[in-house]
Amino acid sequence: MLKLSHVSVRFGQRQAVDDVSFTIENGEILALLGPSGSGKSTLLRVIAGLTPSEGQVVLAGRDITTVPTHRRGVGLMFQDHALFPHLDVGGNVAFGLSGAGKQERVDELLELVGLAGAAKRKINTLSGGEQQRVALARALAPEPKLLMLDEPLGQLDRQLRDRLVIELRELFKRLGTTVLAVTHDHDEAFALADRAAIMSRGKLLQSGTADQLKAAPVDEFVADFLGATASVRRWPQ
C-alpha cells in the first residue's frame, strides 16, 4: 500500500504540489489525471525520491520519505521510455539486475510483455509499441512494490494506445502489481485504472471511479475536464 500525507513541493514562488494526500491499496491501479502543469509528474518524482518535498510518503508500511531512490522499491517508466540505444533489448531489461538467474528473469519478462525471443534485437529496430514493452519489462524486472508510469502511451498513435492500455491493465491485474499512472487523457485513465485522482494547479481535487467522477464532479473544472453533463455536487473524497 502507498500512502501520501500532506505532500507539498515548491519551486521558487510556484507551488507545484499543494498538500496532497491519498492512498493506493495493494494491487490497485490509480491514475493521476489532469492537464499539463498540474503537478502529476512532480508527484511521481517525489515518490521516487527524485524531488524533495514536505509531507510523508509511506510504502508497504515503511516511511520512505528520506530513503534514497535506489532503496525505495519503486519502478518508474518514463514517457520517452529512456532506453539505452547502445544495449540490445535483453541488456536494457537486465540493466540493474545482478546475481544468478538474471538471464532467466529477462526471458521471463520478455515473454510476459509479448517479446519472447527478442533479447538480441537492437533498440533502433523496434517500433514505438515494442519500445514501450521493453521499457515496461525493465521497470518490472526488480519486482518493485510500486510501479509508476509517466504518460506511458503518450508518444503512440491512438489506435495502438487503445490496444496497449487494455493489455497493460490485464497484465497488471494478472501480476497483482500496484500501479500509479500519470496521464492527461481521461479515456486512457479510465480504461487502465480502477480509480482516478484529478489534479489541477498542484491540488488533488477529487478521486473516484469513472462513474463516480462523471456522475458527481466536485466543481466546474472537473466537470469540464471530464466532459461531464451532470450538475456539480460534492462527492466524498
GROMACS .gro file of C-alpha atoms in nm, residues 6-228:
model
  223
    6HIS     CA    1   0.018   1.631   0.313
    7VAL     CA    2   0.282   1.628   0.039
    8SER     CA    3   0.384   1.970  -0.092
    9VAL     CA    4   0.653   2.089  -0.335
   10ARG     CA    5   0.751   2.449  -0.410
   11PHE     CA    6   0.981   2.565  -0.690
   12GLY     CA    7   1.070   2.923  -0.602
   13GLN     CA    8   0.742   3.111  -0.588
   14ARG     CA    9   0.545   2.836  -0.764
   15GLN     CA   10   0.353   2.579  -0.561
   16ALA     CA   11   0.392   2.269  -0.781
   17VAL     CA   12   0.220   2.029  -0.538
   18ASP     CA   13  -0.009   2.162  -0.268
   19ASP     CA   14  -0.094   1.949   0.038
   20VAL     CA   15  -0.176   1.626  -0.148
   21SER     CA   16  -0.287   1.314   0.040
   22PHE     CA   17  -0.412   0.982  -0.098
   23THR     CA   18  -0.381   0.605  -0.058
   24ILE     CA   19  -0.337   0.323  -0.310
   25GLU     CA   20  -0.424  -0.027  -0.192
   26ASN     CA   21  -0.212  -0.332  -0.279
   27GLY     CA   22  -0.285  -0.445  -0.634
   28GLU     CA   23  -0.481  -0.129  -0.717
   29ILE     CA   24  -0.423   0.084  -1.027
   30LEU     CA   25  -0.467   0.457  -0.968
   31ALA     CA   26  -0.444   0.716  -1.244
   32LEU     CA   27  -0.330   1.070  -1.168
   33LEU     CA   28  -0.529   1.270  -1.418
   34GLY     CA   29  -0.505   1.637  -1.510
   35PRO     CA   30  -0.378   1.891  -1.761
   36SER     CA   31  -0.012   1.965  -1.824
   37GLY     CA   32   0.148   2.150  -1.533
   38SER     CA   33  -0.097   2.025  -1.271
   39GLY     CA   34   0.174   1.858  -1.060
   40LYS     CA   35   0.122   1.495  -1.164
   41SER     CA   36   0.477   1.417  -1.278
   42THR     CA   37   0.627   1.613  -0.989
   43LEU     CA   38   0.432   1.390  -0.751
   44LEU     CA   39   0.580   1.080  -0.916
   45ARG     CA   40   0.928   1.225  -0.870
   46VAL     CA   41   0.856   1.286  -0.502
   47ILE     CA   42   0.750   0.924  -0.452
   48ALA     CA   43   1.060   0.805  -0.640
   49GLY     CA   44   1.285   1.022  -0.422
   50LEU     CA   45   1.397   1.243  -0.712
   51THR     CA   46   1.236   1.566  -0.585
   52PRO     CA   47   1.244   1.684  -0.221
   53SER     CA   48   0.913   1.765  -0.059
   54GLU     CA   49   0.725   1.837   0.260
   55GLY     CA   50   0.492   1.570   0.398
   56GLN     CA   51   0.523   1.193   0.429
   57VAL     CA   52   0.546   0.901   0.184
   58VAL     CA   53   0.479   0.551   0.321
   59LEU     CA   54   0.515   0.238   0.105
   60ALA     CA   55   0.428  -0.111   0.231
   61GLY     CA   56   0.415   0.019   0.589
   62ARG     CA   57   0.760   0.179   0.569
   63ASP     CA   58   0.824   0.554   0.581
   64ILE     CA   59   1.038   0.617   0.272
   65THR     CA   60   1.026   0.998   0.284
   66THR     CA   61   1.402   1.027   0.336
   67VAL     CA   62   1.509   0.692   0.187
   68PRO     CA   63   1.744   0.711  -0.117
   69THR     CA   64   1.583   0.643  -0.455
   70HIS     CA   65   1.755   0.308  -0.514
   71ARG     CA   66   1.628   0.172  -0.180
   72ARG     CA   67   1.262   0.270  -0.212
   73GLY     CA   68   1.140  -0.035  -0.402
   74VAL     CA   69   0.965   0.161  -0.676
   75GLY     CA   70   0.984   0.127  -1.054
   76LEU     CA   71   0.944   0.427  -1.284
   77MET     CA   72   0.863   0.418  -1.655
   78PHE     CA   73   0.900   0.745  -1.844
   79GLN     CA   74   0.705   0.876  -2.146
   80ASP     CA   75   1.011   0.858  -2.374
   81HIS     CA   76   1.093   0.506  -2.244
   82ALA     CA   77   1.455   0.616  -2.164
   83LEU     CA   78   1.603   0.303  -2.322
   84PHE     CA   79   1.980   0.269  -2.373
   85PRO     CA   80   2.047   0.269  -2.750
   86HIS     CA   81   2.390   0.105  -2.710
   87LEU     CA   82   2.236  -0.200  -2.538
   88ASP     CA   83   2.018  -0.463  -2.702
   89VAL     CA   84   1.671  -0.548  -2.574
   90GLY     CA   85   1.798  -0.803  -2.322
   91GLY     CA   86   2.064  -0.566  -2.196
   92ASN     CA   87   1.805  -0.296  -2.135
   93VAL     CA   88   1.577  -0.529  -1.943
   94ALA     CA   89   1.868  -0.669  -1.740
   95PHE     CA   90   2.009  -0.325  -1.653
   96GLY     CA   91   2.032  -0.304  -1.275
   97LEU     CA   92   1.977  -0.676  -1.218
   98SER     CA   93   2.252  -0.885  -1.064
   99GLY     CA   94   2.320  -1.235  -0.943
  100ALA     CA   95   2.227  -1.578  -1.066
  101GLY     CA   96   1.912  -1.618  -1.269
  102LYS     CA   97   1.940  -1.281  -1.445
  103GLN     CA   98   1.903  -1.426  -1.794
  104GLU     CA   99   1.609  -1.638  -1.688
  105ARG     CA  100   1.441  -1.328  -1.545
  106VAL     CA  101   1.498  -1.138  -1.871
  107ASP     CA  102   1.350  -1.422  -2.078
  108GLU     CA  103   1.051  -1.447  -1.843
  109LEU     CA  104   0.978  -1.075  -1.867
  110LEU     CA  105   1.013  -1.057  -2.244
  111GLU     CA  106   0.766  -1.342  -2.279
  112LEU     CA  107   0.535  -1.166  -2.033
  113VAL     CA  108   0.525  -0.845  -2.241
  114GLY     CA  109   0.493  -1.025  -2.574
  115LEU     CA  110   0.855  -1.001  -2.693
  116ALA     CA  111   0.973  -1.359  -2.649
  117GLY     CA  112   1.293  -1.423  -2.845
  118ALA     CA  113   1.370  -1.053  -2.892
  119ALA     CA  114   1.659  -1.026  -2.642
  120LYS     CA  115   1.926  -0.972  -2.910
  121ARG     CA  116   1.738  -0.712  -3.112
  122LYS     CA  117   1.874  -0.357  -3.130
  123ILE     CA  118   1.661  -0.079  -2.985
  124ASN     CA  119   1.660   0.118  -3.311
  125THR     CA  120   1.490  -0.172  -3.491
  126LEU     CA  121   1.186  -0.165  -3.261
  127SER     CA  122   0.855   0.006  -3.323
  128GLY     CA  123   0.717   0.254  -3.070
  129GLY     CA  124   0.491  -0.010  -2.921
  130GLU     CA  125   0.777  -0.258  -2.891
  131GLN     CA  126   0.997   0.001  -2.719
  132GLN     CA  127   0.714   0.063  -2.474
  133ARG     CA  128   0.706  -0.309  -2.395
  134VAL     CA  129   1.083  -0.320  -2.337
  135ALA     CA  130   1.060  -0.023  -2.101
  136LEU     CA  131   0.779  -0.195  -1.912
  137ALA     CA  132   0.979  -0.518  -1.883
  138ARG     CA  133   1.276  -0.322  -1.747
  139ALA     CA  134   1.057  -0.143  -1.492
  140LEU     CA  135   0.911  -0.476  -1.374
  141ALA     CA  136   1.249  -0.654  -1.361
  142PRO     CA  137   1.339  -0.576  -0.997
  143GLU     CA  138   0.984  -0.665  -0.883
  144PRO     CA  139   0.901  -0.319  -0.743
  145LYS     CA  140   0.648  -0.276  -0.464
  146LEU     CA  141   0.504   0.011  -0.669
  147LEU     CA  142   0.520   0.069  -1.045
  148MET     CA  143   0.484   0.429  -1.162
  149LEU     CA  144   0.410   0.519  -1.524
  150ASP     CA  145   0.457   0.875  -1.654
  151GLU     CA  146   0.242   0.919  -1.969
  152PRO     CA  147   0.346   0.568  -2.079
  153LEU     CA  148   0.146   0.574  -2.403
  154GLY     CA  149   0.177   0.943  -2.483
  155GLN     CA  150   0.401   0.905  -2.789
  156LEU     CA  151   0.198   0.631  -2.956
  157ASP     CA  152  -0.081   0.673  -3.209
  158ARG     CA  153  -0.440   0.645  -3.085
  159GLN     CA  154  -0.512   0.302  -3.233
  160LEU     CA  155  -0.202   0.149  -3.071
  161ARG     CA  156  -0.269   0.328  -2.742
  162ASP     CA  157  -0.623   0.194  -2.727
  163ARG     CA  158  -0.495  -0.161  -2.772
  164LEU     CA  159  -0.199  -0.139  -2.537
  165VAL     CA  160  -0.388   0.021  -2.250
  166ILE     CA  161  -0.613  -0.286  -2.232
  167GLU     CA  162  -0.311  -0.517  -2.247
  168LEU     CA  163  -0.141  -0.322  -1.967
  169ARG     CA  164  -0.443  -0.345  -1.738
  170GLU     CA  165  -0.477  -0.718  -1.799
  171LEU     CA  166  -0.105  -0.769  -1.729
  172PHE     CA  167  -0.104  -0.565  -1.407
  173LYS     CA  168  -0.412  -0.741  -1.276
  174ARG     CA  169  -0.263  -1.081  -1.357
  175LEU     CA  170   0.058  -0.991  -1.171
  176GLY     CA  171  -0.117  -0.812  -0.884
  177THR     CA  172   0.102  -0.507  -0.945
  178THR     CA  173   0.029  -0.185  -0.756
  179VAL     CA  174   0.039   0.095  -1.014
  180LEU     CA  175   0.033   0.474  -1.015
  181ALA     CA  176  -0.006   0.609  -1.369
  182VAL     CA  177   0.010   0.971  -1.483
  183THR     CA  178  -0.191   1.080  -1.786
  184HIS     CA  179  -0.376   1.382  -1.924
  185ASP     CA  180  -0.615   1.158  -2.122
  186HIS     CA  181  -0.926   1.063  -1.924
  187ASP     CA  182  -1.026   0.787  -2.168
  188GLU     CA  183  -0.685   0.626  -2.116
  189ALA     CA  184  -0.706   0.675  -1.740
  190PHE     CA  185  -1.046   0.510  -1.708
  191ALA     CA  186  -0.951   0.220  -1.936
  192LEU     CA  187  -0.636   0.146  -1.736
  193ALA     CA  188  -0.714   0.231  -1.376
  194ASP     CA  189  -0.951   0.123  -1.101
  195ARG     CA  190  -0.977   0.484  -0.982
  196ALA     CA  191  -0.861   0.824  -1.098
  197ALA     CA  192  -0.744   1.122  -0.891
  198ILE     CA  193  -0.786   1.455  -1.066
  199MET     CA  194  -0.527   1.729  -1.015
  200SER     CA  195  -0.514   2.095  -1.111
  201ARG     CA  196  -0.260   2.360  -1.015
  202GLY     CA  197  -0.091   2.127  -0.768
  203LYS     CA  198  -0.406   2.031  -0.580
  204LEU     CA  199  -0.586   1.697  -0.575
  205LEU     CA  200  -0.947   1.794  -0.642
  206GLN     CA  201  -1.135   1.464  -0.642
  207SER     CA  202  -1.085   1.089  -0.668
  208GLY     CA  203  -1.313   0.803  -0.756
  209THR     CA  204  -1.420   0.560  -1.025
  210ALA     CA  205  -1.514   0.683  -1.372
  211ASP     CA  206  -1.885   0.654  -1.290
  212GLN     CA  207  -1.845   0.841  -0.960
  213LEU     CA  208  -1.645   1.124  -1.111
  214LYS     CA  209  -1.872   1.174  -1.410
  215ALA     CA  210  -2.191   1.147  -1.204
  216ALA     CA  211  -2.083   1.391  -0.933
  217PRO     CA  212  -1.797   1.622  -1.035
  218VAL     CA  213  -1.683   1.824  -0.737
  219ASP     CA  214  -1.654   2.154  -0.927
  220GLU     CA  215  -1.678   2.314  -1.270
  221PHE     CA  216  -1.316   2.236  -1.355
  222VAL     CA  217  -1.365   1.861  -1.301
  223ALA     CA  218  -1.693   1.866  -1.492
  224ASP     CA  219  -1.538   2.050  -1.788
  225PHE     CA  220  -1.223   1.837  -1.788
  226LEU     CA  221  -1.421   1.513  -1.796
  227GLY     CA  222  -1.692   1.645  -2.026
  228ALA     CA  223  -1.943   1.552  -1.757
   0.00000   0.00000   0.00000
